[in-house]
Coordinates of C-alpha atoms and ligand atoms in Angstrom, one line a residue:
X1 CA 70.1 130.4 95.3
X2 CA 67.5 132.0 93.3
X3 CA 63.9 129.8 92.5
X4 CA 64.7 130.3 89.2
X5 CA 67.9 128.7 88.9
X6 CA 66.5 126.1 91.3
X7 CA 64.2 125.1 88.8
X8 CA 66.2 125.1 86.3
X9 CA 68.4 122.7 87.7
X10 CA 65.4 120.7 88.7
X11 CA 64.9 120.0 85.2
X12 CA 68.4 119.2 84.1
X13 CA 67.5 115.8 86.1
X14 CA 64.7 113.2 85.9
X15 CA 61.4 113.5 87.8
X16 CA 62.3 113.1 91.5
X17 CA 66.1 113.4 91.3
X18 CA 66.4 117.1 92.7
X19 CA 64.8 118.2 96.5
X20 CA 65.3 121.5 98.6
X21 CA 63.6 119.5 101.5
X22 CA 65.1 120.9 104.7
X23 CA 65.1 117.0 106.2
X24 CA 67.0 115.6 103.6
X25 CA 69.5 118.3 103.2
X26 CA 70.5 117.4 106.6
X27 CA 71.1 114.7 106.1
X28 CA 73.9 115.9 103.0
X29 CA 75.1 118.4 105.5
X30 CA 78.4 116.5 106.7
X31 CA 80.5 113.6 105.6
X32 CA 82.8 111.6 108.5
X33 CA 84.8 114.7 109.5
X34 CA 81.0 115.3 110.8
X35 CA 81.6 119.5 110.2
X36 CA 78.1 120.3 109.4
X37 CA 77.1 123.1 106.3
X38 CA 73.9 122.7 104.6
X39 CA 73.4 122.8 101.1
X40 CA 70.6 124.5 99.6
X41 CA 69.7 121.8 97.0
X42 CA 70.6 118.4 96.5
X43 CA 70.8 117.0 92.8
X44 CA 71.2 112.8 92.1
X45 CA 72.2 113.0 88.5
X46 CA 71.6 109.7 86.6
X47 CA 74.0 110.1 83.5
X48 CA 76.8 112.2 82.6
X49 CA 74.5 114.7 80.1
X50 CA 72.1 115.5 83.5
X51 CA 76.1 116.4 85.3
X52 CA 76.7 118.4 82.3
X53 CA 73.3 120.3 82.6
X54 CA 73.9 120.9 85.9
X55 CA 77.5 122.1 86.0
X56 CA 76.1 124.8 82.8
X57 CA 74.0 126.1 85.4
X58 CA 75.6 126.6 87.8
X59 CA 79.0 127.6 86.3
X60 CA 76.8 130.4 84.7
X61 CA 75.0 131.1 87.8
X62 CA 78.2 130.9 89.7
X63 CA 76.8 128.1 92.2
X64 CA 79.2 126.0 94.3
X65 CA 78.8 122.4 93.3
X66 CA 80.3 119.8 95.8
X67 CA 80.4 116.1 94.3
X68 CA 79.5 113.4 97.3
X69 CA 80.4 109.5 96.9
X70 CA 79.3 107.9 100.3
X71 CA 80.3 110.7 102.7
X72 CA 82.8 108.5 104.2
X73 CA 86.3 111.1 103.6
X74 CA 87.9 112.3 106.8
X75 CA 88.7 115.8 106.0
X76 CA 85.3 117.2 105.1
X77 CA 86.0 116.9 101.5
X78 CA 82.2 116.8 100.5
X79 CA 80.7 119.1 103.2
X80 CA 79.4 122.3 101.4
X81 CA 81.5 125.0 103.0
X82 CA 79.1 127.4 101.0
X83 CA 76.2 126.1 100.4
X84 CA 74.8 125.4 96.7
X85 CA 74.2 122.2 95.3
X86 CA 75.3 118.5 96.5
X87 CA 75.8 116.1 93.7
X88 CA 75.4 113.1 94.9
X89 CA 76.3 110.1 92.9
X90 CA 74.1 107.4 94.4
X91 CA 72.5 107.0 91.1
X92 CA 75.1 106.6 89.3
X93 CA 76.3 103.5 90.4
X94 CA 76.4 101.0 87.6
X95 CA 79.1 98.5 86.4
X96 CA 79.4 99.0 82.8
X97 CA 81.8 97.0 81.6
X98 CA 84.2 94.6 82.9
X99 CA 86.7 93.3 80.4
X100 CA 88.2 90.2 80.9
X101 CA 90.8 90.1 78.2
X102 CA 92.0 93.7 79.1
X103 CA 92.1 93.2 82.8
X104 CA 90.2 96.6 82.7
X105 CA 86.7 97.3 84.2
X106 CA 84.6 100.6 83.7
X107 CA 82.5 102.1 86.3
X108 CA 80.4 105.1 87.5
X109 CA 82.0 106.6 90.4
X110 CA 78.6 105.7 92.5
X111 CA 79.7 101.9 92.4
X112 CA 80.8 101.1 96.4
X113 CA 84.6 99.7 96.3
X114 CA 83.4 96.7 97.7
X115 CA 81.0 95.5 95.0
X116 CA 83.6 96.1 92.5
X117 CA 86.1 94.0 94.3
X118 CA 83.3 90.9 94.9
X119 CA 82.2 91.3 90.8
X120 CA 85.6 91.3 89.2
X121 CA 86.3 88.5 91.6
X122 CA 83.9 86.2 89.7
X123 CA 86.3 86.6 87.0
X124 CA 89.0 85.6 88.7
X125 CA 90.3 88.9 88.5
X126 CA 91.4 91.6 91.6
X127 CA 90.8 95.1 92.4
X128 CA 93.7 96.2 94.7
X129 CA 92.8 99.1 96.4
X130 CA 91.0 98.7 99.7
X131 CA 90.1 101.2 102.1
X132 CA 89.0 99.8 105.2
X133 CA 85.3 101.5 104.1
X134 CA 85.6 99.8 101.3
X135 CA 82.2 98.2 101.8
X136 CA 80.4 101.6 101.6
X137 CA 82.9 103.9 99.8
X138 CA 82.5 105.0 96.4
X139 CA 84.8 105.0 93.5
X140 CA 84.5 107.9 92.6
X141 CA 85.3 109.1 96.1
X142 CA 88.3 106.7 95.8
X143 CA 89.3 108.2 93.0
X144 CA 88.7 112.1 94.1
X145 CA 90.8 111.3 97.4
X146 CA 93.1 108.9 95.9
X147 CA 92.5 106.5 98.9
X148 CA 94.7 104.5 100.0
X149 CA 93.8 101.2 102.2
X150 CA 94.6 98.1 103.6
X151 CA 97.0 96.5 100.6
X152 CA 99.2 99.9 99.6
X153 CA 102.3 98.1 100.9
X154 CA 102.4 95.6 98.0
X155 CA 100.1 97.3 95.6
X156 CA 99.7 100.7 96.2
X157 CA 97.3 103.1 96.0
X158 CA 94.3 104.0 94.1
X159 CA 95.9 106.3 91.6
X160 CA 98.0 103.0 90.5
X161 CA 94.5 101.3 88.7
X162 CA 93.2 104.2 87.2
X163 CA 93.5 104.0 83.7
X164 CA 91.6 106.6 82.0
X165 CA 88.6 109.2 82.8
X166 CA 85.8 110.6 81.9
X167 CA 85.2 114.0 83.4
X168 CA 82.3 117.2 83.5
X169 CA 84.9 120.1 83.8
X170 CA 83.5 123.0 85.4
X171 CA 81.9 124.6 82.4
X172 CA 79.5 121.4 81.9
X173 CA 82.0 120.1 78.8
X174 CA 82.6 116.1 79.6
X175 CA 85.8 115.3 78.3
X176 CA 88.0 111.9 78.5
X177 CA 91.5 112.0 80.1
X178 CA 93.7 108.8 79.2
X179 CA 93.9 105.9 77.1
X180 CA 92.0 102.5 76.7
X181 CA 95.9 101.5 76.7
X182 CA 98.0 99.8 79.2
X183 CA 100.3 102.2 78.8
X184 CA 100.5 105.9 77.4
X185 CA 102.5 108.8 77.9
X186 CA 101.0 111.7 75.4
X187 CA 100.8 115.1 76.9
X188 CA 100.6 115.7 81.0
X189 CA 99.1 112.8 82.5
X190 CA 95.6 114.4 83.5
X191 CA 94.4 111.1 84.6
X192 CA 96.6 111.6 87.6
X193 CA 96.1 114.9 87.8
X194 CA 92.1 114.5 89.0
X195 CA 93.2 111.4 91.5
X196 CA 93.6 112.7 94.6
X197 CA 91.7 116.2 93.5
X198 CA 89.2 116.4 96.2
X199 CA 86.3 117.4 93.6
X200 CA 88.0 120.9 93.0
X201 CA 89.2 120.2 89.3
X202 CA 85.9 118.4 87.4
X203 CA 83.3 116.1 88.1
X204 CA 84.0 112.3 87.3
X205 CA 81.7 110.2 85.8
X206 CA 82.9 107.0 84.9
X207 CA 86.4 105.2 85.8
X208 CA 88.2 102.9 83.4
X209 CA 90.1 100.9 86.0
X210 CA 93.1 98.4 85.8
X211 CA 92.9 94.8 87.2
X212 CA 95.0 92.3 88.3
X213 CA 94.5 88.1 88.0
X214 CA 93.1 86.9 91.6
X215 CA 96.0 85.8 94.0
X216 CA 96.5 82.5 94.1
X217 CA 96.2 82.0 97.8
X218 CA 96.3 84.3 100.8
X219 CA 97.6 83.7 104.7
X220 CA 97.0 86.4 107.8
X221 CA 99.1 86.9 110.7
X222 CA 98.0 88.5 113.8
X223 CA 101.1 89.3 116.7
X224 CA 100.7 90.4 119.9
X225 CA 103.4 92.4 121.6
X226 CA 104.2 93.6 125.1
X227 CA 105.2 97.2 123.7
X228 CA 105.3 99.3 120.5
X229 CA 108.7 99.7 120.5
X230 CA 108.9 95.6 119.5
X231 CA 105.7 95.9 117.4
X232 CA 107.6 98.6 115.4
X233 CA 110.5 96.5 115.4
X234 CA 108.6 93.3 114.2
X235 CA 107.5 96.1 111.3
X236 CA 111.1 97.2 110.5
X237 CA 112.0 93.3 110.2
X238 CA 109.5 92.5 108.1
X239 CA 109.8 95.2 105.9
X240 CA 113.7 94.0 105.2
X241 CA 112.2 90.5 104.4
X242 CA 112.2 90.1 100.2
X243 CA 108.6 88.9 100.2
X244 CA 106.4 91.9 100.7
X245 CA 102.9 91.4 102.2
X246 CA 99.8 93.0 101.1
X247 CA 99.4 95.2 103.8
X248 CA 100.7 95.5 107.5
X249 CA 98.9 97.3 110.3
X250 CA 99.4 98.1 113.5
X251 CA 97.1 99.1 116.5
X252 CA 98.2 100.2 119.7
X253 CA 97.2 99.8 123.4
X254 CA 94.0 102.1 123.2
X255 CA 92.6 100.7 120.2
X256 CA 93.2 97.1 121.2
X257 CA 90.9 98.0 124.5
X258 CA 88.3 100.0 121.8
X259 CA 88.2 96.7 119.3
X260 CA 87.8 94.5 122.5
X261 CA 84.8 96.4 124.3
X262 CA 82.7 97.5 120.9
X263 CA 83.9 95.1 118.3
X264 CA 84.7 91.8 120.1
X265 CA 88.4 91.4 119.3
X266 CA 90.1 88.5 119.8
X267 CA 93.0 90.0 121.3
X268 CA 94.7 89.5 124.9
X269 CA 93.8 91.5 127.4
X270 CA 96.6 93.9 128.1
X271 CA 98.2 93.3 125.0
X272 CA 99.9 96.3 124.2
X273 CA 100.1 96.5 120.3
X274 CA 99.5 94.1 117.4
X275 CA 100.4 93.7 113.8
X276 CA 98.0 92.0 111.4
X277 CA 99.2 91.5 108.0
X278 CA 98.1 89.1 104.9
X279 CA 100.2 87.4 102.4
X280 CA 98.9 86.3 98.9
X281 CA 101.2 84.7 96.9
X282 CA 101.4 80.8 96.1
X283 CA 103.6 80.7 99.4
X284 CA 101.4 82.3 101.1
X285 CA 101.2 79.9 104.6
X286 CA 105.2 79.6 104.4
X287 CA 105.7 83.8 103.8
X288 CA 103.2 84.2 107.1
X289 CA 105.1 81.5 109.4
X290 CA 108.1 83.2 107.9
X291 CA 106.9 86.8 109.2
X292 CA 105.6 84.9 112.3
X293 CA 109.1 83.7 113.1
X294 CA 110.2 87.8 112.4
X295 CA 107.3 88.6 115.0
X296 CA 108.5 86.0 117.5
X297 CA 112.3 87.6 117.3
X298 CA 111.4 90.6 117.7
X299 CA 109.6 90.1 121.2
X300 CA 106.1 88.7 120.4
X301 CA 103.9 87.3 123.1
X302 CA 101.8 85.6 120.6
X303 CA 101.4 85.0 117.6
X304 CA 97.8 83.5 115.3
X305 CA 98.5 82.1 111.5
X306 CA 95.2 81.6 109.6
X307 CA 94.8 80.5 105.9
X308 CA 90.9 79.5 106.1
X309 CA 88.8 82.2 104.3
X310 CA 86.1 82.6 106.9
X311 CA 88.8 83.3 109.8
X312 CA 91.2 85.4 108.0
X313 CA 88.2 87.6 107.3
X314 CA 87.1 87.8 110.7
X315 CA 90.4 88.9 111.9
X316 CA 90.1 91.5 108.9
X317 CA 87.1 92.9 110.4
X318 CA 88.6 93.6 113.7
X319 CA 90.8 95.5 111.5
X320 CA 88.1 97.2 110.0
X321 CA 86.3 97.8 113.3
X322 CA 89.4 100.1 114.8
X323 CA 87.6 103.3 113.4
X324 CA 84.3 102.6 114.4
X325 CA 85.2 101.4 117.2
X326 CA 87.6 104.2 118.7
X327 CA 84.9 106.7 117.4
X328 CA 83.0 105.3 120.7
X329 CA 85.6 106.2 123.2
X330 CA 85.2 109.9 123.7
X331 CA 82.5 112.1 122.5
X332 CA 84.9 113.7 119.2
X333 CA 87.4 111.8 117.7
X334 CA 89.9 114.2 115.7
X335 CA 91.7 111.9 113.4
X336 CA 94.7 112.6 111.7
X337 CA 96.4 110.6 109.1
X338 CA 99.6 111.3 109.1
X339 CA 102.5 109.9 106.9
X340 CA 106.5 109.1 107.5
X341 CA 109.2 107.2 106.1
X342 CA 108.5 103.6 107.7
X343 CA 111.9 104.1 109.3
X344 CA 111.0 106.9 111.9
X345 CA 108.2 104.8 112.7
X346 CA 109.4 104.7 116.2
X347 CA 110.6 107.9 117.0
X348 CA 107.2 108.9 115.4
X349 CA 105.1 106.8 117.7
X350 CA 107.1 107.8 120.4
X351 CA 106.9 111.8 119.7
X352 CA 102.7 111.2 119.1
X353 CA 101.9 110.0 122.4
X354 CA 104.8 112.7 123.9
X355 CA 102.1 115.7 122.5
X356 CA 99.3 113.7 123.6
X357 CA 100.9 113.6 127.6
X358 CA 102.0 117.4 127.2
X359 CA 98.6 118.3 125.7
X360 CA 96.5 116.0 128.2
X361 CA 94.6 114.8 125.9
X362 CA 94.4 110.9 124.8
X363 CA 95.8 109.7 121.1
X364 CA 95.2 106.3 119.6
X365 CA 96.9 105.2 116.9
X366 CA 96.4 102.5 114.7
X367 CA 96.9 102.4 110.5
X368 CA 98.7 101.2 107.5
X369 CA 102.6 100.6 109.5
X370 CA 103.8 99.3 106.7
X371 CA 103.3 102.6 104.3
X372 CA 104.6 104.8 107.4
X373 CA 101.0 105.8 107.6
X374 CA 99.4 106.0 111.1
X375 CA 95.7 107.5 111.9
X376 CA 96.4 109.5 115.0
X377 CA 93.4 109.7 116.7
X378 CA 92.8 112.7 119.3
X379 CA 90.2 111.8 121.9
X380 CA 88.1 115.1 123.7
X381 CA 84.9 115.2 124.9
X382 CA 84.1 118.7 122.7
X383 CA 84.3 119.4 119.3
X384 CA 85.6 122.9 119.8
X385 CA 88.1 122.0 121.9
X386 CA 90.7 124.7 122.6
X387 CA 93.9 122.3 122.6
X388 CA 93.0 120.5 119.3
X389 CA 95.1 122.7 117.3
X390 CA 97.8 123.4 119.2
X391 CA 97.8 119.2 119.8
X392 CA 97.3 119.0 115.2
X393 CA 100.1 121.9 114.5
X394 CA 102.4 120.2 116.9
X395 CA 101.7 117.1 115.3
X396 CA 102.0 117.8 111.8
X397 CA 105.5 119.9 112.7
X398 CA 107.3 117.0 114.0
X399 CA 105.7 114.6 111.5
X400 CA 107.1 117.0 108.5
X401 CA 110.2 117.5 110.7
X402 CA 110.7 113.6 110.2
X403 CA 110.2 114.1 105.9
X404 CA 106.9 113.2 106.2
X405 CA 103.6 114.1 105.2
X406 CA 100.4 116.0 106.7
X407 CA 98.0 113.2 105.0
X408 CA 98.7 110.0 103.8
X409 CA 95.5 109.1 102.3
X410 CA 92.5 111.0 103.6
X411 CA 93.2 114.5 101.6
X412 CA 93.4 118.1 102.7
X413 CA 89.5 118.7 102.3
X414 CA 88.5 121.6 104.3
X415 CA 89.7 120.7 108.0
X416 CA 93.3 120.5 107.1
X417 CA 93.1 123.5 104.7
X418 CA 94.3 125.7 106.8
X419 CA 97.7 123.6 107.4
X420 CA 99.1 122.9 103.6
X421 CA 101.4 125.7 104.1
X422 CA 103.6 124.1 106.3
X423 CA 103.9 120.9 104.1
X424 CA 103.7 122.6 100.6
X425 CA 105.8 125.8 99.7
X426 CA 104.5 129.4 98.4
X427 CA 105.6 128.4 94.7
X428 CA 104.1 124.8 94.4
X429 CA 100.7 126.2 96.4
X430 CA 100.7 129.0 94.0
X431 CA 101.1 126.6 90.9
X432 CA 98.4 124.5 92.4
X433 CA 96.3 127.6 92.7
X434 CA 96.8 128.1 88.9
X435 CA 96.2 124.6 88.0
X436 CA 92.3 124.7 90.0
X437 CA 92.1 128.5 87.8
X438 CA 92.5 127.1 84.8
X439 CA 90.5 124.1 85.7
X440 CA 87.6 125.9 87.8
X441 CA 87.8 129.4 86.2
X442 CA 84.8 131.0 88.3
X443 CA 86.4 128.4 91.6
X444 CA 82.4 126.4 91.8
X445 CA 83.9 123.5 91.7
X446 CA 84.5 122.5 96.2
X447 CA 84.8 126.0 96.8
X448 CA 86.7 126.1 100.2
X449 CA 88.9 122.5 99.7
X450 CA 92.5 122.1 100.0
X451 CA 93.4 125.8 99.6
X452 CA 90.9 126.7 102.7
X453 CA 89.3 130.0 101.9
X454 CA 86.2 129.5 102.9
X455 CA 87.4 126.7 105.4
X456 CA 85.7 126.1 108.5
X457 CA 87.9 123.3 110.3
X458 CA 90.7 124.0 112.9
X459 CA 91.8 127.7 113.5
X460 CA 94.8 126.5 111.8
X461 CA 98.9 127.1 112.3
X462 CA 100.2 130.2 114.7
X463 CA 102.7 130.8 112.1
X464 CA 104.1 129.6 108.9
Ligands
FAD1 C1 85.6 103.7 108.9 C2 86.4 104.4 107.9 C3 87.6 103.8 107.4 C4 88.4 104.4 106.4 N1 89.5 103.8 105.9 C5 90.2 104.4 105.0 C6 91.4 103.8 104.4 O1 91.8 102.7 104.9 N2 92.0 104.4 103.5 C7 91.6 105.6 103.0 O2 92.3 106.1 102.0 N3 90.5 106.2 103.4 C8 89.8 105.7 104.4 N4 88.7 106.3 104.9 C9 88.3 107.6 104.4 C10 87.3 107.5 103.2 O3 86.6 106.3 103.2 C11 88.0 107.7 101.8 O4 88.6 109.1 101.8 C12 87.1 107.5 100.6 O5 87.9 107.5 99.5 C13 86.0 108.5 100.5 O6 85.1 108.0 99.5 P1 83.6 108.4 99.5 O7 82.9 107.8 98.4 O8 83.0 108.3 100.9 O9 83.7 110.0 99.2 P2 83.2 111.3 99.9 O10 83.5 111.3 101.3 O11 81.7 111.4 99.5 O12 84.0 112.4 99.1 C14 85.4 112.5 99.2 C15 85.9 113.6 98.3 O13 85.7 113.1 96.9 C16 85.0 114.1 96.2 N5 84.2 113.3 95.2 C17 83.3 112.3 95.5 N6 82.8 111.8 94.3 C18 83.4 112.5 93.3 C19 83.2 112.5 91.9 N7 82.4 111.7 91.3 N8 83.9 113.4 91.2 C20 84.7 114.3 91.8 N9 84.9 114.4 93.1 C21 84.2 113.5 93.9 C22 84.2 114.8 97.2 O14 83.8 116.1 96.8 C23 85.2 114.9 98.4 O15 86.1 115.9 98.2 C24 87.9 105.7 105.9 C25 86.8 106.3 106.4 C26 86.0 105.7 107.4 C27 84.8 106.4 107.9

């Protein structure tokens, strides 16, 4: 980048807000795919006019722009394949509004998931979504990903509470897709258009998102089995039974030993999968001993019921220790998201671990059973691995062989770039292609996401 369009964008923010310092950009080099590009300056705008100044620039100067929430994605959404700018949203973290009466609260995407869940809760009100990061993850990241979490089964995803948008497109115009209303259905539905974007289609800059009244009560049920084949059973059962939980998770034999050694689970040794899963409904206790006797049919060794705050929580957090967790069994952890119809969970599971004993290389799986979404963790001890994408393509081939999906929450960024072909046709990748044209004219916005051309992850498929 040229000094002069450096410090031009140095002054599009206030004193302090901008830095080319080689220490810092390090550390804005790599989100938790951990693929590391540097940028060449990184921006903390404070307000949506200092975006807008910033996007003028460099959409003149044709300068990739890659918007950062926390750096938590999976896929290497926010690394900058090619340099430029970082525009990171830490300052841009307020709660502006949270409206009661509406059920509606509006935020800049810098506000971490987890405050805004604990702050709407002191108005009795509930913010579904809830990636396990949700302590550190940012809204707009949320948003940009359309993440999915730990309650999708009963309340979907992120894209299901966002109600309306404001948005720097690419040529520094800010522009508001949506409605104030509960419900409106003038002209393509943008809003859902930019959930689940990956930052390639315009900057957001403030969320108007939809609440629900607190749940009454909640329950959580953590069941041993012997085997996944009864774990996926006690999963099938429960997803037959007419009260829905929250969420249900699963966690196999690997990541029960991982959760044990770094993070303390309570878990029997040997165990060889568990489901956790949480009721919140004014039945709460009778819907988990109702789920517990399901478990217990279908083969459990053991099963715990809590309905105290402090303990649910605590077996929540062995939950949200599975990633961290299984990061510290191997050097590199490739992890894979993929999605199924719940009902091939089995053959799924089964089929996973079948690569992983042909490819000699260990998998772990654990994730959100009850959406059909599994995280497919690929253990190696180097990060250029020669087996990892015959081990991913093999995987994702037998995962869309079963109608499923190449990610179920974590987004195409730039590591799985180079597989959307086999998931998504020529036609709808070439409309897509259009849709980021018309958005992203001069392509500065996440240059090198979903469509991979300047992507730097896995060689990619053999063939299409
Ligand atoms: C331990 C752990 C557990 C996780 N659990 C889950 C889970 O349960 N469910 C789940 O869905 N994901 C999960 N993830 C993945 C990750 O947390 C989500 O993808 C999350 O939504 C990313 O948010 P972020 O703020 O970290 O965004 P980043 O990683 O910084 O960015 C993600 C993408 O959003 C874009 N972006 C960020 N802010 C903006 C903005 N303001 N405007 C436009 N684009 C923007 C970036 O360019 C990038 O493409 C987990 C990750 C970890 C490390």
């Amino acid at each position: 980048m040229e000094a002069s369009i450096i410090r031009e964008l140095e002054t599009a923010v206030a004193a302090g807000r901008a830095t080319t310092d080689p220490a810092t950009l390090a550390l804005y080099s790599y989100d938790a795919a951990a693929e590391t590009r540097w940028p060449e300056m990184l921006l903390w705008p404070g307000n949506e006019e200092e975006v807008s100044a910033i996007l003028r620039t460099a959409s003149r100067e044709r300068v990739p722009v890659y918007a950062r929430g926390a750096a938590t994605g999976r896929a290497g959404g926010a690394t900058p394949d090619l340099g430029g700018i970082v525009l990171s949203f830490e300052k841009m973290d307020r709660i502006v509004e949270i409206d009661a009466a509406n059920r509606q609260a509006v935020v800049e995407p810098g506000v971490r998931t987890g405050a805004l869940k604990k702050a709407v809760a002191l108005h009795g009100l509930f913010y579904p979504p809830d990636p396990a990061s949700s302590d550190f993850t940012t809204i707009g990241g949320n948003i940009a990903t359309g993440a999915g979490g730990l309650a999708c089964l009963k309340y979907g995803t992120t894209k299901d509470y966002v109600q309306q948008l404001r948005v720097v497109l690419a040529d520094g115009e800010v522009t508001t897709f949506g409605s104030k209303a509960q419900k409106s259905v003038t002209g393509y539905d943008l809003v859902h258009l930019l959930v689940g974007s990956e930052g390639t289609l315009g900057v957001i800059v403030q969320a108007r998102l939809r609440l629900l009244p607190a749940p009454e009560k909640r329950a959580t049920l953590l069941a041993e089995f012997g085997s996944v084949e009864t774990a996926v059973e006690a999963v099938l059962r429960i997803l037959a039974h007419p009260h829905v939980p929250c969420g249900l998770e699963f966690a196999d034999r690997g990541t029960i030993e991982c959760a044990r050694r770094h993070a303390g689970a309570d878990v029997t040794e040997g165990c060889a999968a568990v489901i956790l899963l949480q009721a919140d409904t004014a039945e709460a206790e009778a819907d988990v001993r109702a789920f517990g006797r399901i478990c217990a049919a279908a083969g459990s060794t053991r099963v715990l019921y809590s309905a105290d705050p402090e303990e649910q929580e605590a077996l929540w957090a062995v939950r949200r220790a599975f990633s961290p967790a299984t990061q510290k069994a191997a050097k590199v952890k490739v992890s894979e998201d993929i999605g199924v119809p719940a009902a091939r969970l089995r053959e799924t599971l089964a089929g996973i671990y079948d690569i992983g004993r042909r490819h000699d290389r260990r998998i772990l799986c654990y994730g959100h059973a009850g959406d059909g979404n599994i995280h497919v963790n690929i253990l190696t001890d180097r990060r250029d691995d020669p087996a990892i994408p015959a081990t991913v393509e093999e995987l994702f081939r037998m995962v869309l062989g079963m109608g499923g999906t190449i990610s179920g929450e974590h987004g195409i960024g730039s590591l799985k770039a180079p597989y959307i072909g086999l998931e998504i046709g020529p036609r709808e990748l070439e409309l897509m292609r259009r849709v980021k044209e018309v958005f992203d004219p001069h392509g500065i916005l996440n240059p090198g996401k979903i469509f991979g051309t300047a992507s730097r992850g896995h060689s990619g498929p053999s063939s299409r």
